[in-house]
C-alpha positions as protocol buffer text, in pm:
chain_id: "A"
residue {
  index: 1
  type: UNK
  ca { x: 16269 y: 11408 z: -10818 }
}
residue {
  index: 2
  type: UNK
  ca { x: 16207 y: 11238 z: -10467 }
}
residue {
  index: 3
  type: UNK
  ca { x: 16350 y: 11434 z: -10181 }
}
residue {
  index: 4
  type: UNK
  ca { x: 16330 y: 11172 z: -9943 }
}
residue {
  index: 5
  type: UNK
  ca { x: 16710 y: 11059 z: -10068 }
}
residue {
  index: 6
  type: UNK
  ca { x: 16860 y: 11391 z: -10018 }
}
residue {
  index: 7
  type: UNK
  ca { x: 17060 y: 11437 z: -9646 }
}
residue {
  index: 8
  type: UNK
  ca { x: 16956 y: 11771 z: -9664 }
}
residue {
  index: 9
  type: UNK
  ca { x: 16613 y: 11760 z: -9647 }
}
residue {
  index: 10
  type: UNK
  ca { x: 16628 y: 11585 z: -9318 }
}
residue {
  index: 11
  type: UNK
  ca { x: 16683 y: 11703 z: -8946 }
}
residue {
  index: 12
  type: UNK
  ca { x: 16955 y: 11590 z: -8748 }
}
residue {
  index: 13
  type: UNK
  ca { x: 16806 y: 11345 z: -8544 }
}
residue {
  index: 14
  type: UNK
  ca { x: 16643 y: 11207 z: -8845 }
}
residue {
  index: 15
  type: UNK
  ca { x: 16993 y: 11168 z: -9018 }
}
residue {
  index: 16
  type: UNK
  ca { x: 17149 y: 11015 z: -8650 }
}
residue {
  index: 17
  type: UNK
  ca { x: 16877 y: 10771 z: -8677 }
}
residue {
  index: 18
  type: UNK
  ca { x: 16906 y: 10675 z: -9042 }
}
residue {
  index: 19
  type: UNK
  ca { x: 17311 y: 10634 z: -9017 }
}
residue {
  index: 20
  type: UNK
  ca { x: 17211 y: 10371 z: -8719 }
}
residue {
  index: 21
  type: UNK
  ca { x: 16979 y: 10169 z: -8909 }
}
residue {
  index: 22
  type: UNK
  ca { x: 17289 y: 10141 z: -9182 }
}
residue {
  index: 23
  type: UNK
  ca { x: 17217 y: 10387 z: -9456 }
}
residue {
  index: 24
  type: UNK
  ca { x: 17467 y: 10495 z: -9705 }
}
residue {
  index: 25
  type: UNK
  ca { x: 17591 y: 10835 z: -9727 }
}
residue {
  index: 26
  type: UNK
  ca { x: 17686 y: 10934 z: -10093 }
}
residue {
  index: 27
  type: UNK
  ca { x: 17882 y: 11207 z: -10156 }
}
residue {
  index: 28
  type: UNK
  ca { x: 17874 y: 11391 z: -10505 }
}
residue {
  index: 29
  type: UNK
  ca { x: 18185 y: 11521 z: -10653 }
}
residue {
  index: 30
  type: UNK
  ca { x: 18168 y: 11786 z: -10928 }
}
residue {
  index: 31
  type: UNK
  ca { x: 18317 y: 12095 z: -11029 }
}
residue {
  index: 32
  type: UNK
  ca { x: 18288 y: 12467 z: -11194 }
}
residue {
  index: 33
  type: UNK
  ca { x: 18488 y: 12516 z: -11456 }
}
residue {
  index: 34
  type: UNK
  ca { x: 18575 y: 12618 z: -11787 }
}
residue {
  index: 35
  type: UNK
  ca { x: 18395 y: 12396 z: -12057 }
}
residue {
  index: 36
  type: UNK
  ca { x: 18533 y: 12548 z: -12393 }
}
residue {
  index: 37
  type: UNK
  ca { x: 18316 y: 12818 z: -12558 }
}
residue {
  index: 38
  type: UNK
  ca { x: 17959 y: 12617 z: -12635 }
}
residue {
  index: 39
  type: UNK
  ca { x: 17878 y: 12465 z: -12260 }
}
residue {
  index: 40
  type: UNK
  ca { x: 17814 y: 12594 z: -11919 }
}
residue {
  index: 41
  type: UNK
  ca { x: 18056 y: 12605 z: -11640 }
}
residue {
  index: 42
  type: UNK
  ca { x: 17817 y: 12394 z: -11412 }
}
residue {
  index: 43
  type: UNK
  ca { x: 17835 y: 12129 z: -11670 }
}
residue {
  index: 44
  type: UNK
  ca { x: 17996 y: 11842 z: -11424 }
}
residue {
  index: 45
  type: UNK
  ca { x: 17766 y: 11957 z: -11138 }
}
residue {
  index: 46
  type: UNK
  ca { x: 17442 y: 11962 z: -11365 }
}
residue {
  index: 47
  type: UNK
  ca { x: 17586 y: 11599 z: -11470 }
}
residue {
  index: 48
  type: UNK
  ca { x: 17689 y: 11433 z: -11136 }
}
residue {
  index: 49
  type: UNK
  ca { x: 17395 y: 11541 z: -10969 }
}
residue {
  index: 50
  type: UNK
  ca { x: 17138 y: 11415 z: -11225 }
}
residue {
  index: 51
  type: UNK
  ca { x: 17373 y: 11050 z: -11214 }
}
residue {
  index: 52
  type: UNK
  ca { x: 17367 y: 11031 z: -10790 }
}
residue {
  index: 53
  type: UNK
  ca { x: 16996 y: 11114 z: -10709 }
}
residue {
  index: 54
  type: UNK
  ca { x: 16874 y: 10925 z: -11002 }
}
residue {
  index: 55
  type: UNK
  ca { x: 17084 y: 10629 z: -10903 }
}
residue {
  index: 56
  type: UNK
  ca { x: 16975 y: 10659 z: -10561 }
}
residue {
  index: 57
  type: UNK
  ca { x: 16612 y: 10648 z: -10647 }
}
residue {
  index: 58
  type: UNK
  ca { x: 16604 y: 10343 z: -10848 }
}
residue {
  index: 59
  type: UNK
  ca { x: 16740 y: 10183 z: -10568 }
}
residue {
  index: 60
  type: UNK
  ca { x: 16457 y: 10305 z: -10349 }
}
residue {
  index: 61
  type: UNK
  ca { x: 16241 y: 10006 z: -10157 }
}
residue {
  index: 62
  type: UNK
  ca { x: 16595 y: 9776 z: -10183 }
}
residue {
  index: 63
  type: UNK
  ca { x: 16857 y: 10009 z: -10014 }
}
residue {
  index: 64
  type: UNK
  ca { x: 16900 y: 10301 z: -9759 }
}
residue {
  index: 65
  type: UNK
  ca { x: 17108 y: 10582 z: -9971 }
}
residue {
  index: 66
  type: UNK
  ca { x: 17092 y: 10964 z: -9904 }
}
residue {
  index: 67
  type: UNK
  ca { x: 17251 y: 11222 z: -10133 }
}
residue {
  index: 68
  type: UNK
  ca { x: 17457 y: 11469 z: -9967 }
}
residue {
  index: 69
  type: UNK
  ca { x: 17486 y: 11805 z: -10129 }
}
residue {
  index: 70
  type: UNK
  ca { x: 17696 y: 11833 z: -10395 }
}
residue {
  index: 71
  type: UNK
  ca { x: 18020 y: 11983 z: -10404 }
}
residue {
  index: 72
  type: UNK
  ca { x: 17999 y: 12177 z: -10668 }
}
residue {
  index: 73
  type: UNK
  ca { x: 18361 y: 12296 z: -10643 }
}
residue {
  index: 74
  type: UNK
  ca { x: 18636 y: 12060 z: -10711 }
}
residue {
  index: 75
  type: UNK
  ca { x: 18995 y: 12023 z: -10759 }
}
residue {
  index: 76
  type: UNK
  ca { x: 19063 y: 12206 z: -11169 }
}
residue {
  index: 77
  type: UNK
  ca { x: 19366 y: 12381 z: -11127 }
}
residue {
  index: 78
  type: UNK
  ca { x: 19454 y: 12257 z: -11475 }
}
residue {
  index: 79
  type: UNK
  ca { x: 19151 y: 12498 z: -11591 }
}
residue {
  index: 80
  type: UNK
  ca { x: 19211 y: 12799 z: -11434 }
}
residue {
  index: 81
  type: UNK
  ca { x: 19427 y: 12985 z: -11719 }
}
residue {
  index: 82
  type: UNK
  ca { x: 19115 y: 12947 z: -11954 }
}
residue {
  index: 83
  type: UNK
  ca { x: 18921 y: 13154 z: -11653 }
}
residue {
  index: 84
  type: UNK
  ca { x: 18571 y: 13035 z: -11543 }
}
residue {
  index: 85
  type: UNK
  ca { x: 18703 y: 12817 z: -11290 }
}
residue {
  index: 86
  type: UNK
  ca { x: 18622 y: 12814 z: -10951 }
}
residue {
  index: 87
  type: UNK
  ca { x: 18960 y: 12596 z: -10779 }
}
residue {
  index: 88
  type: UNK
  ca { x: 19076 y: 12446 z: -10470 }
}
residue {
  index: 89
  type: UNK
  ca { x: 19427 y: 12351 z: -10457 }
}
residue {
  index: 90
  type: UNK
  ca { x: 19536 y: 11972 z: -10411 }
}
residue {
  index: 91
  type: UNK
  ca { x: 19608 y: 11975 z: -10069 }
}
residue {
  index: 92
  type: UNK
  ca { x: 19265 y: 12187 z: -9958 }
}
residue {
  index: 93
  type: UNK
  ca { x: 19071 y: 11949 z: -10183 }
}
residue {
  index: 94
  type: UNK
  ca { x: 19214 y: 11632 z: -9951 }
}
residue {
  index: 95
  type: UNK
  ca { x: 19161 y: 11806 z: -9685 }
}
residue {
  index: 96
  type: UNK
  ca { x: 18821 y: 11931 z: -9746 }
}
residue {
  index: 97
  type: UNK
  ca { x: 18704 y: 11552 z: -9812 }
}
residue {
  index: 98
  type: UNK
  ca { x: 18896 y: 11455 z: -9468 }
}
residue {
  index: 99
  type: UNK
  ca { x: 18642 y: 11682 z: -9301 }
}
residue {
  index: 100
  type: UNK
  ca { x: 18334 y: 11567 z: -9519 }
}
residue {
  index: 101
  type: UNK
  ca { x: 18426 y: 11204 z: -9423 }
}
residue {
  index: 102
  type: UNK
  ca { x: 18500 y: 11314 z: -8996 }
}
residue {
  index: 103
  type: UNK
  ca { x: 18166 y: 11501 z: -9038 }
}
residue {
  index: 104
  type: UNK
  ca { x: 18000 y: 11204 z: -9160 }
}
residue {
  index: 105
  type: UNK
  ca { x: 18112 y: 11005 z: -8926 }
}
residue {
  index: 106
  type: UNK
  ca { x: 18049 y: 11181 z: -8634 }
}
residue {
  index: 107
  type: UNK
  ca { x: 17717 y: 11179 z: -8743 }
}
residue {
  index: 108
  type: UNK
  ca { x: 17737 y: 10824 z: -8731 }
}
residue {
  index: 109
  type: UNK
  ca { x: 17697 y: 10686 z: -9085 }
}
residue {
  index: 110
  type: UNK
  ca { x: 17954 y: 10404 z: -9114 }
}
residue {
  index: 111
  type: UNK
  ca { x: 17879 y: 10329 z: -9523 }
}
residue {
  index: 112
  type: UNK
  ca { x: 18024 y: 10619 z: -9704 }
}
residue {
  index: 113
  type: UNK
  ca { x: 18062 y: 10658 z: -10109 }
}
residue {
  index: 114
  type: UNK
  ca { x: 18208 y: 10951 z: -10297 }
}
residue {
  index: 115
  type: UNK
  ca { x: 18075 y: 10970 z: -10662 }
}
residue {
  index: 116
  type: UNK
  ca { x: 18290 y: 11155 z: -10908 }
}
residue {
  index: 117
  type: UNK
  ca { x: 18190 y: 11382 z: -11190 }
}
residue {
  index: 118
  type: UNK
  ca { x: 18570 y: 11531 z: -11294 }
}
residue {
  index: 119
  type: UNK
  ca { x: 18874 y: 11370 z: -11387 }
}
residue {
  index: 120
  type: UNK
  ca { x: 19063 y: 11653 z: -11135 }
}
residue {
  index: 121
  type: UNK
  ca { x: 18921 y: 11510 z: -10800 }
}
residue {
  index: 122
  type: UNK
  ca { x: 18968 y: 11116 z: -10910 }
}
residue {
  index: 123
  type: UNK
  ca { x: 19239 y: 11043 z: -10725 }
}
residue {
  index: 124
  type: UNK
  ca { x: 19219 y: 11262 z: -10465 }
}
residue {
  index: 125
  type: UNK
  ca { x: 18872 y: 11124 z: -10387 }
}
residue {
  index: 126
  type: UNK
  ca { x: 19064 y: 10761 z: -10374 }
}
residue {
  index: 127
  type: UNK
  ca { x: 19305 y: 10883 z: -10123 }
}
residue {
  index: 128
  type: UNK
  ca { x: 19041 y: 11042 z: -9890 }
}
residue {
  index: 129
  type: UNK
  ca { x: 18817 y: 10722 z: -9916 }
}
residue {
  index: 130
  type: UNK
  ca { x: 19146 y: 10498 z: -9809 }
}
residue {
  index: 131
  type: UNK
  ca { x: 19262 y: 10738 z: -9552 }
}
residue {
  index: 132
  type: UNK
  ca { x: 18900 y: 10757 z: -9354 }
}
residue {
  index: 133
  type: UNK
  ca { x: 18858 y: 10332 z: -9416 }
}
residue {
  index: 134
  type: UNK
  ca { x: 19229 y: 10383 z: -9220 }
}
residue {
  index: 135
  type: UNK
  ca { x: 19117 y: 10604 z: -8911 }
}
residue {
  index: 136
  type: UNK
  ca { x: 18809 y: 10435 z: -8871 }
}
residue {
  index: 137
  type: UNK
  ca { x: 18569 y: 10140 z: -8873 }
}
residue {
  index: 138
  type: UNK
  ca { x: 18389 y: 10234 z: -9155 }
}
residue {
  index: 139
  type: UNK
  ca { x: 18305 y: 10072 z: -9483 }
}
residue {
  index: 140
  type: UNK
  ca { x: 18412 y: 10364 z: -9810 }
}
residue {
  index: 141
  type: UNK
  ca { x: 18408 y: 10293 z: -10144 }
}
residue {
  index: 142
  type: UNK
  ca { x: 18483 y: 10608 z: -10424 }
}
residue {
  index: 143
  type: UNK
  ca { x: 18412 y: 10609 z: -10847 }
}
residue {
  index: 144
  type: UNK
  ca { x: 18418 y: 10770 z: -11159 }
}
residue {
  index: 145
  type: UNK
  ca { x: 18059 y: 10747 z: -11321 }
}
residue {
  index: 146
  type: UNK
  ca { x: 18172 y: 10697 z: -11672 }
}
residue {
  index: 147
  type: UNK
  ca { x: 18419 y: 10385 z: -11539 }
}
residue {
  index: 148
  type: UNK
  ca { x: 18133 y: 10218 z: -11384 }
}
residue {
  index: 149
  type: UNK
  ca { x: 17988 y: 10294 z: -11725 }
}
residue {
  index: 150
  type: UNK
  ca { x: 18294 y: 10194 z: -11936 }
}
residue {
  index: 151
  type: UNK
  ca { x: 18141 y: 9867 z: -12078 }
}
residue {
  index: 152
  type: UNK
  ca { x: 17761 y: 9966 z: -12116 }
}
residue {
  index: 153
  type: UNK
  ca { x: 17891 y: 10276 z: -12312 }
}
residue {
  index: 154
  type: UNK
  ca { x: 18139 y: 10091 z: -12467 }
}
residue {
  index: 155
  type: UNK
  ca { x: 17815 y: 9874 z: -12603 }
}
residue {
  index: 156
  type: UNK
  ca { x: 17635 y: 10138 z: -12716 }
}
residue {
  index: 157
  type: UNK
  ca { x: 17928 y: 10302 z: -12928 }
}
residue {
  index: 158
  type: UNK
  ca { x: 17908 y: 10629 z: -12726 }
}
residue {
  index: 159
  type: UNK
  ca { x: 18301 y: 10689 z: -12846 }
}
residue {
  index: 160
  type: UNK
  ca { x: 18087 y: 10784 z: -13211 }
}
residue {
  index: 161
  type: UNK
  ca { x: 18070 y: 11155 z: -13087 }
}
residue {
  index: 162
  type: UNK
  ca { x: 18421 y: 11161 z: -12929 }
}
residue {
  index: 163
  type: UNK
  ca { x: 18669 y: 11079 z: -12659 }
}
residue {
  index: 164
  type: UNK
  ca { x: 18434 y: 10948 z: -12322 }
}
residue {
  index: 165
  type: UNK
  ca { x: 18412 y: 11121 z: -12073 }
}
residue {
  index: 166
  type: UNK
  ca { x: 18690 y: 11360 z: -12240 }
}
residue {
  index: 167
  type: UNK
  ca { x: 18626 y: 11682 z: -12190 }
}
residue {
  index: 168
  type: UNK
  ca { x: 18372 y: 11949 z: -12314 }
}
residue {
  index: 169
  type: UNK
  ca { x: 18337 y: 11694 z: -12656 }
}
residue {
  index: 170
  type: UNK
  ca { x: 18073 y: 11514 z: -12788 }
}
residue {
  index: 171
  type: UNK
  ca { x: 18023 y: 11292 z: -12538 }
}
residue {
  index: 172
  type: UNK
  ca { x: 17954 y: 11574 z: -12261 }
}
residue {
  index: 173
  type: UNK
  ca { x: 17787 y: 11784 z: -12491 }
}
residue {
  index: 174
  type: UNK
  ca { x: 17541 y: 11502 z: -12578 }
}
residue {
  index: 175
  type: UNK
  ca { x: 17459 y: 11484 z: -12171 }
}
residue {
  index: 176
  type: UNK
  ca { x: 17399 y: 11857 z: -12164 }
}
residue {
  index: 177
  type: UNK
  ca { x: 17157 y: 11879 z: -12432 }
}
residue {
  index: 178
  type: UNK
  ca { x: 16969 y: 11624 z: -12259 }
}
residue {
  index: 179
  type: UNK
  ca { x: 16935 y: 11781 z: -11956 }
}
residue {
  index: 180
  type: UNK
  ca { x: 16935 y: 12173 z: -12046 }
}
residue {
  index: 181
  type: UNK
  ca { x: 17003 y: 12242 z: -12429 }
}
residue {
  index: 182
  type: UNK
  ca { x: 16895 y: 12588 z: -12330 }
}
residue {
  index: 183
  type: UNK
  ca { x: 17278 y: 12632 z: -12168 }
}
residue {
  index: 184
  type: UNK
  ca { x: 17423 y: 12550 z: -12478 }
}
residue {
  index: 185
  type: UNK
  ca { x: 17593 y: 12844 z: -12686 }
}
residue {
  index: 186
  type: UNK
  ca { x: 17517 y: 12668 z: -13044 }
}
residue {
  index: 187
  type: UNK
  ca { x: 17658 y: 12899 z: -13224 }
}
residue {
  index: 188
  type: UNK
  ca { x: 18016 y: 12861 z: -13035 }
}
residue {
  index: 189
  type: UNK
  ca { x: 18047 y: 12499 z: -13121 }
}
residue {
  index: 190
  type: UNK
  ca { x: 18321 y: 12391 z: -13335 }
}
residue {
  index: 191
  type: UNK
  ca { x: 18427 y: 12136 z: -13595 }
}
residue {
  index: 192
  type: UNK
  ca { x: 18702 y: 12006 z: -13623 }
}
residue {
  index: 193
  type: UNK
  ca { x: 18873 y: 12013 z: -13315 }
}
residue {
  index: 194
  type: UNK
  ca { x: 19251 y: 11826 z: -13290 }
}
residue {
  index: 195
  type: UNK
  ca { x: 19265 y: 11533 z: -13084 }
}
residue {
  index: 196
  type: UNK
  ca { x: 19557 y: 11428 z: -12882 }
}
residue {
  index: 197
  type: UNK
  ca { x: 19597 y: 11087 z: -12893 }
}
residue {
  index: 198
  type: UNK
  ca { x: 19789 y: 11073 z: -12588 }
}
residue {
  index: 199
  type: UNK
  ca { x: 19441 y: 11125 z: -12346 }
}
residue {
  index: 200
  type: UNK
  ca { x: 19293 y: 10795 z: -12491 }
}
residue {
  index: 201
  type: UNK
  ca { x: 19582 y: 10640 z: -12254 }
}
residue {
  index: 202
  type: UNK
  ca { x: 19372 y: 10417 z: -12010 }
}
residue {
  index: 203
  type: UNK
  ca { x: 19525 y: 10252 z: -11620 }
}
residue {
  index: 204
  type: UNK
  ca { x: 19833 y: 10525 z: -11665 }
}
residue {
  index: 205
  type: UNK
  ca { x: 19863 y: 10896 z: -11669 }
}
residue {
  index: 206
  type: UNK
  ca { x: 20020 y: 11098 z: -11967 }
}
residue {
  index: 207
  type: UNK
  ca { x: 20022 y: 11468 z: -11937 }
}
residue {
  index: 208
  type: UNK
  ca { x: 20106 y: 11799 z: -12136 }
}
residue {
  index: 209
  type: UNK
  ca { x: 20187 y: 12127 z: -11965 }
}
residue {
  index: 210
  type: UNK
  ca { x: 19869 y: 12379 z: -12064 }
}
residue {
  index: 211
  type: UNK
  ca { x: 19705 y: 12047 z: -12260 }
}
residue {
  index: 212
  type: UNK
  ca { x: 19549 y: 11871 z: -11985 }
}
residue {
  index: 213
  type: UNK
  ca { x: 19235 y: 11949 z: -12031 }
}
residue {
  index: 214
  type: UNK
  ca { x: 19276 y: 11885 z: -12404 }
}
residue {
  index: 215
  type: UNK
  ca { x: 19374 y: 12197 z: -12674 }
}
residue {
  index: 216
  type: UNK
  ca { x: 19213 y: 12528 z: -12647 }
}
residue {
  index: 217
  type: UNK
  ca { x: 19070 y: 12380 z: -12364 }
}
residue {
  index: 218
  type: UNK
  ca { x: 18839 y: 12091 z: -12490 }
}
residue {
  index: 219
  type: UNK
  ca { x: 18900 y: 11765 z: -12580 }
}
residue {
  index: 220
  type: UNK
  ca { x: 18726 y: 11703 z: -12920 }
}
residue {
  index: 221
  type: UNK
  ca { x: 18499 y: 11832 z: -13132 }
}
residue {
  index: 222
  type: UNK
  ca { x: 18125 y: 11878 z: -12997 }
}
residue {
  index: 223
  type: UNK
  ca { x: 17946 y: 11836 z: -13352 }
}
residue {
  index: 224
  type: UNK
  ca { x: 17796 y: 11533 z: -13308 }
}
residue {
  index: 225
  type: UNK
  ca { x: 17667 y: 11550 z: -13001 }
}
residue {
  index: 226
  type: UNK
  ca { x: 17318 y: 11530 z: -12984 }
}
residue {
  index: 227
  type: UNK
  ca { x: 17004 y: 11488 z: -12704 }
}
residue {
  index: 228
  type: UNK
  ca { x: 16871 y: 11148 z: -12840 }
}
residue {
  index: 229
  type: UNK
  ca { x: 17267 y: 11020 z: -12745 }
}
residue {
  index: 230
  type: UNK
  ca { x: 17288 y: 11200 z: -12390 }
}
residue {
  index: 231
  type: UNK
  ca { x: 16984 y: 11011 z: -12301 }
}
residue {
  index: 232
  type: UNK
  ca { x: 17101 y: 10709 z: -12376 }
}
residue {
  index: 233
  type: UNK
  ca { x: 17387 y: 10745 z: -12197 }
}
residue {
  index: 234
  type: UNK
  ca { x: 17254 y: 10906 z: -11960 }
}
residue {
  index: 235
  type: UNK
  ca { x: 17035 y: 10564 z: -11893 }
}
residue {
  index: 236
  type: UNK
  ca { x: 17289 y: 10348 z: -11908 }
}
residue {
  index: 237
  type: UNK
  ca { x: 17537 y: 10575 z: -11655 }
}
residue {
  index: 238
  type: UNK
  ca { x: 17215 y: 10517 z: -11381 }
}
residue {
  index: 239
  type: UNK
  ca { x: 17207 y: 10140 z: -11488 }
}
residue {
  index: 240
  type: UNK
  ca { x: 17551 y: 10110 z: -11419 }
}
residue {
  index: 241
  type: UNK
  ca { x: 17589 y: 10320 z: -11130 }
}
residue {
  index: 242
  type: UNK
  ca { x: 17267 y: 10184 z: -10907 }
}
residue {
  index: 243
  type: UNK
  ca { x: 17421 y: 9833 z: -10993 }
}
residue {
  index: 244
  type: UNK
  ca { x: 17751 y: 9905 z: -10854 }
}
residue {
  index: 245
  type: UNK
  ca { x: 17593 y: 10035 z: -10555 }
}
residue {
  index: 246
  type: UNK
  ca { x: 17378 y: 9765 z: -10489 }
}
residue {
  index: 247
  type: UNK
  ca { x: 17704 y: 9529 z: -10507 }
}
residue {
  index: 248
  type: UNK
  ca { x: 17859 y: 9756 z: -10241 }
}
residue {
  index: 249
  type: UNK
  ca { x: 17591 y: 9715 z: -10039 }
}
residue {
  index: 250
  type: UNK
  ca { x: 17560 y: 9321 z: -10074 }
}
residue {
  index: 251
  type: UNK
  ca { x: 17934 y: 9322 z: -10005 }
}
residue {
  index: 252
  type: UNK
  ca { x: 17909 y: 9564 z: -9705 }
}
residue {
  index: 253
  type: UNK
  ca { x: 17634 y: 9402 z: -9575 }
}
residue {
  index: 254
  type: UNK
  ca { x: 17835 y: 9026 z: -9575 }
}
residue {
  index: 255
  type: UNK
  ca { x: 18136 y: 9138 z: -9428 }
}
């Protein structure tokens, strides 16, 4: 993987100078938390990371993007009874992306994108991309990978292995042995699983108290997930989310 897209790697006056000359600051949002009894805790982290930098350098030679680090915590209080969940509350996880957007600023980048890898921090990430578009004269834009995605995987039938994104299912499960099937507990992973309707609900919000995050913790069943799938759609999530940036950045750039 090319480091040259990664904030980090850089010095400060290297980052001043590449927030003057208009480069976009993307922000990663993940989590750690419980993913039923087959998958790792990192799951969303392993996920969103792999999505941003490889994004970010297929855009390389047409557009300035750097990759902050990811935050690797996120907003999952709906996870926390199943334990393996590292939290922040609502209001610390607003907050926490208020500072990450001041910070940004200050350091003068004035094109800033949070790109989401958990349901929990969607529309919290919204808010805090409004709010700092509010204070100042910055350009922000926030998504979820998979609804970039939506029609691509739509296309390619991903819904075959189970609800998409939905939780600790197929679909993830699929991602995960593509990246690291080493993480995988094989001989945890269940057939099977009850469905509730109710979370196919898309553009509204439905919710169950202790069946958020789908029964027993998971979504759907993780059977047919396989590698050959999670690359797929692991292609097709890049595809999807280098074009959308490229849009924002012939939008930004014309107004």
């Amino acid at each position: 993987m090319d480091k040259r897209n990664w904030f980090h790697t850089y010095t400060r006056d290297d980052l001043m100078h590449l927030a003057k000359n208009g480069s976009f600051a993307v922000v990663p949002l993940a989590a750690t938390e419980q993913h039923g009894p087959h998958l790792p805790v990192y799951t969303d982290s392993m996920i969103c990371e792999y999505v941003v930098s490889h994004s970010i350098q297929k855009l390389s030679g047409i557009m300035s993007a750097l990759m902050t680090p990811v935050l690797t915590i996120g907003c999952s209080q709906h996870h926390l009874n199943y334990g393996g969940t590292l939290s922040y509350s609502t209001a610390t996880y607003q907050h926490m992306l208020y500072d990450i957007t001041e910070s940004l600023v200050k350091c003068g980048f004035r094109k800033i994108i949070f790109l989401n890898g958990h349901g929990g921090n969607a529309q919290i990430m919204v808010q805090a991309a409004q709010d700092a578009a509010v204070r100042h004269p910055v350009w922000t834009a926030a998504a979820s990978y998979w609804n970039l995605a939506k029609p691509a995987l739509d296309d390619l039938g991903a819904e075959e292995v189970g609800l998409v994104p939905g939780h600790a299912g197929g679909f993830e499960t699929s991602l995960i042995m593509a990246l690291d099937p080493e993480l995988i507990k094989g001989s945890a992973i269940k057939h099977d699983h009850p469905v509730n309707d109710w979370m196919r609900a898309e553009g509204s919000f439905i919710g169950k108290h202790g069946e958020l995050t789908g029964i027993d913790g998971f979504t759907d069943s993780p059977d047919k997930a396989s590698a050959e799938k999670g690359r797929q759609y692991l292609d097709v999530i890049v595809n999807a989310v280098s074009a959308w940036m490229l849009e924002l950045q012939k939008t930004m750039t014309a107004g």
